[in-house]
Each structure stands twice: as C-alpha cells, then as structure tokens.
CSV table of C-alpha atoms in Angstrom, one decimal:
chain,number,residue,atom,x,y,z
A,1,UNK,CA,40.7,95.0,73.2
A,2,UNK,CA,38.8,98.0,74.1
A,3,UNK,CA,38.6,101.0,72.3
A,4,UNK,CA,41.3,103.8,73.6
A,5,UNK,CA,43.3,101.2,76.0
A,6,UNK,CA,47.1,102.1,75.1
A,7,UNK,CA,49.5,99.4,74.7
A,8,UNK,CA,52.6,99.8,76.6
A,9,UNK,CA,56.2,98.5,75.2
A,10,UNK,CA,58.0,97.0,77.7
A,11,UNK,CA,61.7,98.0,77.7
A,12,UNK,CA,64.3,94.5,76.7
A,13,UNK,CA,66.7,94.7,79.4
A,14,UNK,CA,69.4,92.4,81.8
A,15,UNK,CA,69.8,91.8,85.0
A,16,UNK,CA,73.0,91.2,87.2
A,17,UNK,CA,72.1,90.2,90.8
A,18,UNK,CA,75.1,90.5,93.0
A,19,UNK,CA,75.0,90.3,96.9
A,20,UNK,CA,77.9,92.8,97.3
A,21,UNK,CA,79.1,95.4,95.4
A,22,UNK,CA,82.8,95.7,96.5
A,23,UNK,CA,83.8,92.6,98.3
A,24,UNK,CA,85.9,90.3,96.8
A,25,UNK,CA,87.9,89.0,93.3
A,26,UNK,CA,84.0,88.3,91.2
A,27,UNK,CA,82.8,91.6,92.4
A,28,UNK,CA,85.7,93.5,91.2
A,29,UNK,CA,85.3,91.0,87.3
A,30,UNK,CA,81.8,92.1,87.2
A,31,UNK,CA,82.5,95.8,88.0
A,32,UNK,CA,84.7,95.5,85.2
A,33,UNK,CA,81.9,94.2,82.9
A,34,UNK,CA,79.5,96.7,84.2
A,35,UNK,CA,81.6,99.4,82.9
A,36,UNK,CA,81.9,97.7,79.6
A,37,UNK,CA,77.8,97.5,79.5
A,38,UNK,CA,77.5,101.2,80.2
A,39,UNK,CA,80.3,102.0,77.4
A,40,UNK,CA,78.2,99.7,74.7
A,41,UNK,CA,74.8,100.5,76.2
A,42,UNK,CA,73.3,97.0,76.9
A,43,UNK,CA,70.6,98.2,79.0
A,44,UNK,CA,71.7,96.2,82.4
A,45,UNK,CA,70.0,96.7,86.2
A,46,UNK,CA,72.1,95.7,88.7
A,47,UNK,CA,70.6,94.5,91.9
A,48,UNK,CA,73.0,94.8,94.9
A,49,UNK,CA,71.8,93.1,97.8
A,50,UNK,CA,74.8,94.5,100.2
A,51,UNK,CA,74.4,91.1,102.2
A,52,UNK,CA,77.9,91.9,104.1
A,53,UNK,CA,78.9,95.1,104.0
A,54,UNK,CA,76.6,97.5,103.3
A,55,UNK,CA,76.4,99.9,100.7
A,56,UNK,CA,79.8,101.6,99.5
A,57,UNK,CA,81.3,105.1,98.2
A,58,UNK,CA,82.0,103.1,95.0
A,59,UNK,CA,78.2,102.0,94.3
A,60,UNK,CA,77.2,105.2,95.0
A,61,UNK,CA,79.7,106.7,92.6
A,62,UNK,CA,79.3,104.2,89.5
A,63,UNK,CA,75.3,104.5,90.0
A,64,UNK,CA,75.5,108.3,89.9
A,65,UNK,CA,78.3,108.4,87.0
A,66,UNK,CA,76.5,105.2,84.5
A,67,UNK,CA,73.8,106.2,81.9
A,68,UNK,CA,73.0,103.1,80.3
A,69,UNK,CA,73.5,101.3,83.3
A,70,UNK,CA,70.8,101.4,86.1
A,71,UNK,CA,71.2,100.5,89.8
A,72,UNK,CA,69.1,99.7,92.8
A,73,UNK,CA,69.8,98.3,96.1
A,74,UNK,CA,67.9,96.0,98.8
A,75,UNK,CA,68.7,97.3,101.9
A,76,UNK,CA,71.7,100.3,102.8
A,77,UNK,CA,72.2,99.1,106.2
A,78,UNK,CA,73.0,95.6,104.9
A,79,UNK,CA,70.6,92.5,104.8
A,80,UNK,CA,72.5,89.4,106.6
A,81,UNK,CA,69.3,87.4,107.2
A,82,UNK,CA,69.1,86.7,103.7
A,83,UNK,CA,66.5,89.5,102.0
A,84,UNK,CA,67.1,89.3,98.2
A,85,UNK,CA,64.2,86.6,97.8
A,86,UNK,CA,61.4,88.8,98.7
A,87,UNK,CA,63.5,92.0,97.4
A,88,UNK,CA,64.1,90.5,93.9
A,89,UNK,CA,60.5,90.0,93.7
A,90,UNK,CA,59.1,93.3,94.7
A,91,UNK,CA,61.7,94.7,92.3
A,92,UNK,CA,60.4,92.4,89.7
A,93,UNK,CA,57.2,93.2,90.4
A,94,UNK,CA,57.8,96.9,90.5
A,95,UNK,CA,59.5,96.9,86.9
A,96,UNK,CA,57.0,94.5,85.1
A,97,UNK,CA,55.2,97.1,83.6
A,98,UNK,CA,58.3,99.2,81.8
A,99,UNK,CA,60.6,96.4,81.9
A,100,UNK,CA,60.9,93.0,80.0
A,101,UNK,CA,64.3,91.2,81.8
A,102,UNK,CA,65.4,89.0,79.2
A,103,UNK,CA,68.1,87.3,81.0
A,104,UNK,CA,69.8,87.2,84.4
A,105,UNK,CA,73.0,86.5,85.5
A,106,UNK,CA,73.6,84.5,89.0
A,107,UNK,CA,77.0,84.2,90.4
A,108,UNK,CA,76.6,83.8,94.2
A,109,UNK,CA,75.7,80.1,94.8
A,110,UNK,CA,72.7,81.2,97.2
A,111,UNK,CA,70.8,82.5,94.7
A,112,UNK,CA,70.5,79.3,92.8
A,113,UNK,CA,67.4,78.8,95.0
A,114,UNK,CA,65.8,82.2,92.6
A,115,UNK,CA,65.9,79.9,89.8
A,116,UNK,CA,62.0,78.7,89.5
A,117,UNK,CA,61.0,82.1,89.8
A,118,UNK,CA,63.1,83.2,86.4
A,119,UNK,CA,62.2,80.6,84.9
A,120,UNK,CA,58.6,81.0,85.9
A,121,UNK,CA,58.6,84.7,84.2
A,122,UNK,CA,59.9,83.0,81.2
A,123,UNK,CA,63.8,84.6,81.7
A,124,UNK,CA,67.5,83.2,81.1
A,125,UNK,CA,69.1,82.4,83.6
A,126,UNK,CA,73.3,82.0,83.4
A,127,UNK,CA,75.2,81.5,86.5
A,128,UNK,CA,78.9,82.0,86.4
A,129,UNK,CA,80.6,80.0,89.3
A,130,UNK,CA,83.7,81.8,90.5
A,131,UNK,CA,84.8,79.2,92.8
A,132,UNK,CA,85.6,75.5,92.9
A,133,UNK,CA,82.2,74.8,92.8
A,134,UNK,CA,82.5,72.5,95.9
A,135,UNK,CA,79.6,74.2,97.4
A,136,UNK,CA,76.8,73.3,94.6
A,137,UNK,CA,78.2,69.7,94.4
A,138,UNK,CA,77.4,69.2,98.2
A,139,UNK,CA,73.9,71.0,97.9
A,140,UNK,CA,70.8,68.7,96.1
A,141,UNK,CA,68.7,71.4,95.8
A,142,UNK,CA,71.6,73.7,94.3
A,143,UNK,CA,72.6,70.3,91.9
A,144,UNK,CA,68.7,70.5,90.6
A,145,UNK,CA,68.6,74.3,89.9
A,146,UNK,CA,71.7,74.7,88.2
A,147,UNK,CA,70.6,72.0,86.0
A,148,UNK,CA,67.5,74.3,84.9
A,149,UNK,CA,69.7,77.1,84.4
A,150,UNK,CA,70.0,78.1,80.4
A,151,UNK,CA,74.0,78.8,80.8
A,152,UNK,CA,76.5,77.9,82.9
A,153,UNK,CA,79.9,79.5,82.5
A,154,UNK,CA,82.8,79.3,84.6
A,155,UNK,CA,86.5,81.2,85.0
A,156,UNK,CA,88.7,78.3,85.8
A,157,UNK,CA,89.3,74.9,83.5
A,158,UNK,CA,89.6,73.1,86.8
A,159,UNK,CA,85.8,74.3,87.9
A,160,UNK,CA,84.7,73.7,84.5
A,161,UNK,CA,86.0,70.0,84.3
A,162,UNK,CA,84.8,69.3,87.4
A,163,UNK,CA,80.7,70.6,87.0
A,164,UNK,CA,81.2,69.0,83.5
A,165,UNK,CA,82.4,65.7,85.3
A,166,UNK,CA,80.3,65.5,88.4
A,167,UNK,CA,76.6,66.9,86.5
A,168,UNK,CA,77.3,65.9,83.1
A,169,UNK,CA,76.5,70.1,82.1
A,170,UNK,CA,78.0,71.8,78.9
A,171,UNK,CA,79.9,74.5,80.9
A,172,UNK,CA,82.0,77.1,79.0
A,173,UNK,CA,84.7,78.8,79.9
A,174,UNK,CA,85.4,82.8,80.5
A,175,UNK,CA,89.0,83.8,81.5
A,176,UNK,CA,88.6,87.0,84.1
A,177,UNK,CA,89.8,90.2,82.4
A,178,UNK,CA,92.6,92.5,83.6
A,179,UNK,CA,93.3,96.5,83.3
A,180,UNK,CA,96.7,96.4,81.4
A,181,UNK,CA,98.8,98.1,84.1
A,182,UNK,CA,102.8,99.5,84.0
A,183,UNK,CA,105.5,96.7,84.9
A,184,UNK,CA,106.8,98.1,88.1
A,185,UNK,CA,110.5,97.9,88.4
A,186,UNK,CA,112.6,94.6,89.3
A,187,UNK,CA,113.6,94.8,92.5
A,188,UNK,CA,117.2,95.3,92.8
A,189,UNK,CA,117.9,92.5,95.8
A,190,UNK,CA,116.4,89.2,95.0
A,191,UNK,CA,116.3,88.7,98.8
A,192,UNK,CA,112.5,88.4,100.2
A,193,UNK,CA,112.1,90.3,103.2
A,194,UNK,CA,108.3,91.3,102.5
A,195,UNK,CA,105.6,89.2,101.6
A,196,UNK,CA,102.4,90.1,100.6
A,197,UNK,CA,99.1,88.3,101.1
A,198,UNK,CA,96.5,90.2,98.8
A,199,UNK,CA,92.9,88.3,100.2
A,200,UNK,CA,89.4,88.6,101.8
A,201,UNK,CA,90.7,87.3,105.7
A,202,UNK,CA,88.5,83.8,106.2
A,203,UNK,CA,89.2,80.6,106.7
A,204,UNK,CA,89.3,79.6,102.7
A,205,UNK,CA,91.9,81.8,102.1
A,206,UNK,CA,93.6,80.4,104.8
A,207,UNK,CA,95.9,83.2,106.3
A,208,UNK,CA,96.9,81.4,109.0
A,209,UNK,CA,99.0,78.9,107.6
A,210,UNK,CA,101.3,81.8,106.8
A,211,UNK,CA,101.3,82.4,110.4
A,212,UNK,CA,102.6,79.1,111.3
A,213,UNK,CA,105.4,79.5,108.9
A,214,UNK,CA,106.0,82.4,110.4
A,215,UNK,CA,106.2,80.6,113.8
A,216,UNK,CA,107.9,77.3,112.4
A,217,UNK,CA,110.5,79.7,110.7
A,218,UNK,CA,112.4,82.1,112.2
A,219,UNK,CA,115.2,82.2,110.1
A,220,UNK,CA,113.1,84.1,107.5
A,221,UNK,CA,113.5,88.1,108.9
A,222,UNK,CA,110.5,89.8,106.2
A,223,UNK,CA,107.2,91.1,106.9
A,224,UNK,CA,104.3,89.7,106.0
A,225,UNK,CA,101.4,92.4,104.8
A,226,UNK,CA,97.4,90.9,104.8
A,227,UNK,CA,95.6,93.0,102.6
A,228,UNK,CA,91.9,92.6,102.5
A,229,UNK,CA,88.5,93.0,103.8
A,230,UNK,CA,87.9,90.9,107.0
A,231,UNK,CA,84.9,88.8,105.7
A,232,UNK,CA,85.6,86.7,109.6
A,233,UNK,CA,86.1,89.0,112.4
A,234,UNK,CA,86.2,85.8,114.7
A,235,UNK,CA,89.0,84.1,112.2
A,236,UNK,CA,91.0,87.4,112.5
A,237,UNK,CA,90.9,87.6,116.0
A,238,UNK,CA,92.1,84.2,115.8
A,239,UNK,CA,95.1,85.1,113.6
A,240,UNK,CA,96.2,88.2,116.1
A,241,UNK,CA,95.8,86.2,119.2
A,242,UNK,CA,97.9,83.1,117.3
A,243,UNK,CA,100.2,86.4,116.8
A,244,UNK,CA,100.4,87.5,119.9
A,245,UNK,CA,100.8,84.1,121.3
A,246,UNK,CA,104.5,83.8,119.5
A,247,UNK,CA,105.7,87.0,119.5
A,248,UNK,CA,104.9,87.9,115.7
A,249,UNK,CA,102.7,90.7,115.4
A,250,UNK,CA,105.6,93.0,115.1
A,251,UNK,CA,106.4,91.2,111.8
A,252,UNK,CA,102.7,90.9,110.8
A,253,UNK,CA,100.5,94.0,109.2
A,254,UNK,CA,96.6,94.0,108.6
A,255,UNK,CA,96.2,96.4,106.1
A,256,UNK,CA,92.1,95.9,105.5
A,257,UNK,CA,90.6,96.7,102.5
A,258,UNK,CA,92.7,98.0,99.9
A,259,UNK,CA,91.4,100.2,97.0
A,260,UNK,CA,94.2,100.8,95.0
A,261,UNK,CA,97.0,98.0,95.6
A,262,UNK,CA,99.7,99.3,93.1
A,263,UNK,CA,101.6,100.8,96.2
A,264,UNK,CA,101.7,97.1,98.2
A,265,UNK,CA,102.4,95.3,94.6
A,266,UNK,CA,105.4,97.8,94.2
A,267,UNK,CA,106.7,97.4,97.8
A,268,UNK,CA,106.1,93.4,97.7
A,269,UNK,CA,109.0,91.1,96.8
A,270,UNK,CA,106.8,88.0,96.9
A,271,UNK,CA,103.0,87.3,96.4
A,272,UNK,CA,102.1,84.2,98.3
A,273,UNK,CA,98.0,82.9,98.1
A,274,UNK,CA,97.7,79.7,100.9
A,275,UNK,CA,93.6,79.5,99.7
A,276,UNK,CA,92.3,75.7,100.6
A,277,UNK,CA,90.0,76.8,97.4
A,278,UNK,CA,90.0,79.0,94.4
A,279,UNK,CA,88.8,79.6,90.6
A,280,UNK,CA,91.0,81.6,88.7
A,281,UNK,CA,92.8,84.6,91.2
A,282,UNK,CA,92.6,87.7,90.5
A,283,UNK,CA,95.7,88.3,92.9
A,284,UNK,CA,98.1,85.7,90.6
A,285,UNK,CA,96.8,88.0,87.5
A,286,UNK,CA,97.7,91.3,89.3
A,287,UNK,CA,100.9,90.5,90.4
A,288,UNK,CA,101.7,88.9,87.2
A,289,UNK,CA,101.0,91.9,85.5
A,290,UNK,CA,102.5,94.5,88.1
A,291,UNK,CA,105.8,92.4,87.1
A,292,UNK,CA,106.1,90.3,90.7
A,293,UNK,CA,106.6,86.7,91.4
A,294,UNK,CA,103.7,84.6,93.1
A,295,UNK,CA,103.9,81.5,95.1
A,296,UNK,CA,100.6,79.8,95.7
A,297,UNK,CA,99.2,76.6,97.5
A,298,UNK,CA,99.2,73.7,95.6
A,299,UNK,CA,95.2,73.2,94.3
A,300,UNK,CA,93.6,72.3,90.7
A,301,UNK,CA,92.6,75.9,90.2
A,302,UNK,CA,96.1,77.5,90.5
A,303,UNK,CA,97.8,74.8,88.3
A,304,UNK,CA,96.3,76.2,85.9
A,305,UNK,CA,98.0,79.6,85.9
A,306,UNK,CA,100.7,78.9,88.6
A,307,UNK,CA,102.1,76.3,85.9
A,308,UNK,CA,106.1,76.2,87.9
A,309,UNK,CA,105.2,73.1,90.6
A,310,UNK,CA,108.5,74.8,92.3
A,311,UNK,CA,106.1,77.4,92.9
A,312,UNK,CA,103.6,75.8,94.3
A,313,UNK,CA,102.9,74.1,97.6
A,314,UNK,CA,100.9,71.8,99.7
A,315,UNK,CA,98.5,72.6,101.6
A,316,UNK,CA,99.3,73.0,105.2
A,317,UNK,CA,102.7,72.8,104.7
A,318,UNK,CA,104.8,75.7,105.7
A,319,UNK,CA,107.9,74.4,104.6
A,320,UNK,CA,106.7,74.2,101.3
A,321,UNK,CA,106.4,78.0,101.4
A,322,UNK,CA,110.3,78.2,103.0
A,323,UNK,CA,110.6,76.1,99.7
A,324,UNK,CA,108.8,78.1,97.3
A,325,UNK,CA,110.6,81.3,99.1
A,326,UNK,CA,114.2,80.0,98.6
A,327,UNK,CA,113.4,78.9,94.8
A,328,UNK,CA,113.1,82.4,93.9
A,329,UNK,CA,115.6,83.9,96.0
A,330,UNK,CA,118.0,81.3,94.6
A,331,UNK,CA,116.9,82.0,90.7
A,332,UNK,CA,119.6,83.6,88.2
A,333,UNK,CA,119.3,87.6,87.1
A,334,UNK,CA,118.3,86.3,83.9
A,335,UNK,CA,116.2,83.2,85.0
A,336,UNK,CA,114.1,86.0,86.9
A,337,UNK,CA,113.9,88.2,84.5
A,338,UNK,CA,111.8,85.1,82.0
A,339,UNK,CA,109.6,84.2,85.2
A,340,UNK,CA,108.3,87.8,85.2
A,341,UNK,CA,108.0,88.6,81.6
A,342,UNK,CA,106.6,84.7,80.5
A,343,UNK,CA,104.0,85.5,83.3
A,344,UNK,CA,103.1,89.0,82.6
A,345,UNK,CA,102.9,87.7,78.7
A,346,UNK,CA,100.4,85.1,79.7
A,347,UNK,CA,98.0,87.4,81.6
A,348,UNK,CA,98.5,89.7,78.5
A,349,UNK,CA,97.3,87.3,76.1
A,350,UNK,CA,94.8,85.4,78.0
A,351,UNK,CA,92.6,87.7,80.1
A,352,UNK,CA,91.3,90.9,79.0
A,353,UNK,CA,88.2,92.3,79.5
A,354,UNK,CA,87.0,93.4,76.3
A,355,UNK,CA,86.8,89.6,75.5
A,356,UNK,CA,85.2,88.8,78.7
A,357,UNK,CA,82.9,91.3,78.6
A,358,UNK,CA,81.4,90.7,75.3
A,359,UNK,CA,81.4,86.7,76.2
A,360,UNK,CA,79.0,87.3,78.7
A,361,UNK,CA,76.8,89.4,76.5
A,362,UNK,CA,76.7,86.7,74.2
A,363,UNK,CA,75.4,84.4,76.3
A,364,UNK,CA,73.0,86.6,77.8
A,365,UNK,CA,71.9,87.3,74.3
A,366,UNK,CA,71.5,83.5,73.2
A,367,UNK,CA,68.8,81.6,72.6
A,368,UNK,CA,69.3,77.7,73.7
C-alpha cells in the first residue's frame, strides 16, 4: 500500500427494499419493524421504490423523525415500469464506499430477480413471503432465486408448509405483530346491519363477491363499508357499475384509504374478508383485537386463525356469508362474549411485535 493512502471503514449496515411505503397489510408489519430498528439502533436503509402510489406524507414523516434509520427513495412521482433494478444499483454503487450492506431483506416477489446481484456483492439475502406464495411456485426463474436466498421466512403456517412442500426449503415462521389496542365496547344489538370490508380493492381480495350477496340477498337491510386503497381502478369501476346495475350503491360505501380505522372497527358489527388468497391478515388481527367478530372465506391461510369453520365460507358462495352472518347473530350473550375474548386472547399471545421484530433481526444477523 502506498505511503499516506487512508483506509476507510465501511459502515455494517441492512437493507429493507420495499416497493411501497404505505400500501397494504406487509407495508404496515414492516413499518412496525422499522420503528423497532430506529428504537434499538440497527443501522437499517430502507429503499422505497413507490412502484404504485408515489411517495406519502407518512414516508416523509418517519424519514424526517428516525435517527438510526436512514431512508431514500427511487422515484417521487412513482416508477410503474419497473425502476428498482437500475435504482438499487446506483444506490449500491453510491454507498459502497461508506457503507458495507450486510444483509437484505426482500418481501415483494418481483425482486427475487435482484438476487445474483446480492449475492454477487457477497450479502444475505432473506425474503419474507406475505402471501400464499402461489406466485413464486408458478415462476421458474423466481423457484431458482429463492432457492439461493440465505433465509426464507414466512407469516402464515399454510405458506410455510407449502414452500417447505413444493421446494423442499427450511422456511421459518414469523407471526405479524400487533399494537395492543383498547377493546371497544360490545355492541348492545347482536343484529348485523353494518359490515365492514377492511382491504386493498383488487380482484384477490375479491370485493365483489360481497356484492353478489348483496344482490342474491335482500332480506339482509345493513351496509356494507370497503375500506381501502383502490390498487384496480378498472376492478372498482367494475364493482360500482355491478352496483348501479342492481340498485345497491345506496347500501354500498367506498371509503378509500384509511389511516386510522378504530372509528370503522367501532361502528362495524361484522368484519367479513372474501380474499381468493392470503397469508396471515392483518384485518382478522385488528378486529380481533378491537373486540369484533370476523367472518372470512374459507382458504388454508385463514384456517389458521379463523379456527370456527361456522365462520368461515366457500369461496364464491354468498350464501355461505348469509350463513356465517346468521351464526353470529344467532349466538348466546355469553357464547359471544368467549368468541371475542378467546379471539382477542389469541392475537394477545401470538403476535406482538417486539417478538417479530427482533426475529427478523436475528436472521439478518445469522450466519448460514
């Protein structure tokens, strides 16, 4: 080495890569681990590729407000034609000098294709998958990176049976975490009159099968409240037209996104999730804790927490959800009363976000 060349230390760091910031139920888990890292200063860099939406009041906030937590985005006005390739590598690039990534955590299926370039600067990779996993199983190329990957969590058993299954991968499992929040009061009259449908509006959370039971029922006189973030436009104006077409928009509200949904949980009598897929949902979790019953379709993932079948329906089948509907109306004061508290005992005890939190660190941490 020549004489009087300094040698510069490279800051150890992580690095979360998420395409959204606020979008849906993962966004809002790792939100709730990014607060942890700040807290316990793990020296985390998130990347937000705002591939939908755009950038938000909330990124702007939490980037201001964090210390140990640094934050950089690709593109303000939104990417859509798929930017974070190039963008990840000009930010690696860019931080080589003064920063040493250690380990990178992956939870949107996409960037499965970033994996030989991690590897190829010698980092971790774990990818957390949120969903059903449906998505990598069809893919080849997705199948071969997630195979290189060092870790590979999920946060359902159903999602982690099936990966283990169908690729023969050690997966391990980390339950979402959940705010402890106040047990609103019971509601008085067991009869359901409004029904809430807490979700992103697309086609996998499948809002208009509440429409047809709407339509195939009109002996049921409630209201039924979509809140969420209209990931589809074209699938929503599908769902008003379908409306408008039977006379049921006066009994249907789109309430878009929601930032704080204690209000709707409080006025809710019901919460009802139709998804065609899922991992574990954030929604059943809520509502379990808020203190409210929840009816859900009838897949692996929601077996798992949704663990009354009389709460639980097929898929498509609307009179499953009159079904479902009438179970709980039909309950006794003190047959009620266990549903709530056995449910908000088992979010309680199972998913808290200290012990998430600090499960990811480990394995961001580890050594294979």
């Amino acid at each position: 080495m020549q004489q009087g060349r300094r040698r510069f230390k490279r800051e150890k760091r992580f690095l979360l890569l998420m395409p959204e910031y606020v979008l849906g139920g993962a966004e809002t888990q790792f939100r709730y681990m990014i607060e942890y890292a700040d807290k316990h200063r793990w020296n985390l860099d998130v990347l937000v590729e705002h591939r939908f939406c755009g950038s938000s009041t909330l990124f702007k906030a939490d980037a201001r407000r964090m210390k140990n937590v640094r934050f950089f985005e690709v593109d303000k006005q939104g990417s859509n034609g798929g930017k974070m390739h190039p963008c990840v590598m000009r930010h690696l690039i860019k931080k080589f000098s003064c920063t040493k990534y250690e380990a990178c955590l992956i939870y949107y299926p996409q960037y499965l294709t970033l994996v030989p370039v991690f590897k190829a600067l010698g980092m971790r990779i774990v990818y957390s998958e949120r969903k059903d996993a449906a998505y990598i199983l069809d893919n080849s190329c997705m199948i071969k990176n997630i195979k290189r990957c060092d870790w590979v969590l999920a946060n359902a058993r159903s999602t982690q049976r099936k990966l283990e299954e169908k690729l023969g991968l050690e997966v391990h499992l980390i339950n979402n975490g959940k705010p402890v929040v106040e047990q609103l009061a019971m509601k008085e009259n067991r009869q359901i009159r409004r029904i809430l449908v807490a979700a992103r509006v697309n086609q996998s959370k499948n809002q208009m099968m509440v429409l047809r039971f709407l339509r195939d029922y009109p002996d049921f006189q409630g209201k039924i409240i979509f809140a969420g973030r209209a990931d589809n436009k074209m699938y929503k104006r599908e769902l008003l037209d379908f409306g408008r077409k039977n006379n049921l928009n006066d009994r249907v509200q789109f309430l878009g996104y929601v930032a704080n949904m204690r209000e709707e949980y409080d006025k809710a009598d019901i919460v009802l999730l139709p998804s065609l897929a899922e991992g574990t949902s954030n929604v059943v979790l809520e509502a379990y804790g808020y203190g409210r019953p929840v009816i859900v379709s009838d897949i692996e993932a929601e077996r798992d927490i949704v663990r009354n079948p009389a709460l639980r329906f097929g898929l498509n089948d609307a009179s499953g959800i009159d079904r479902c509907i009438k179970y709980v109306e039909n309950l006794s004061n003190e047959e009620y009363c266990a549903l709530l508290e056995d449910n908000r005992k088992f979010v309680l005890e199972n998913y808290d976000i200290e012990k998430m939190a600090k499960k990811f660190h480990q394995f961001l941490s580890r050594e294979m």
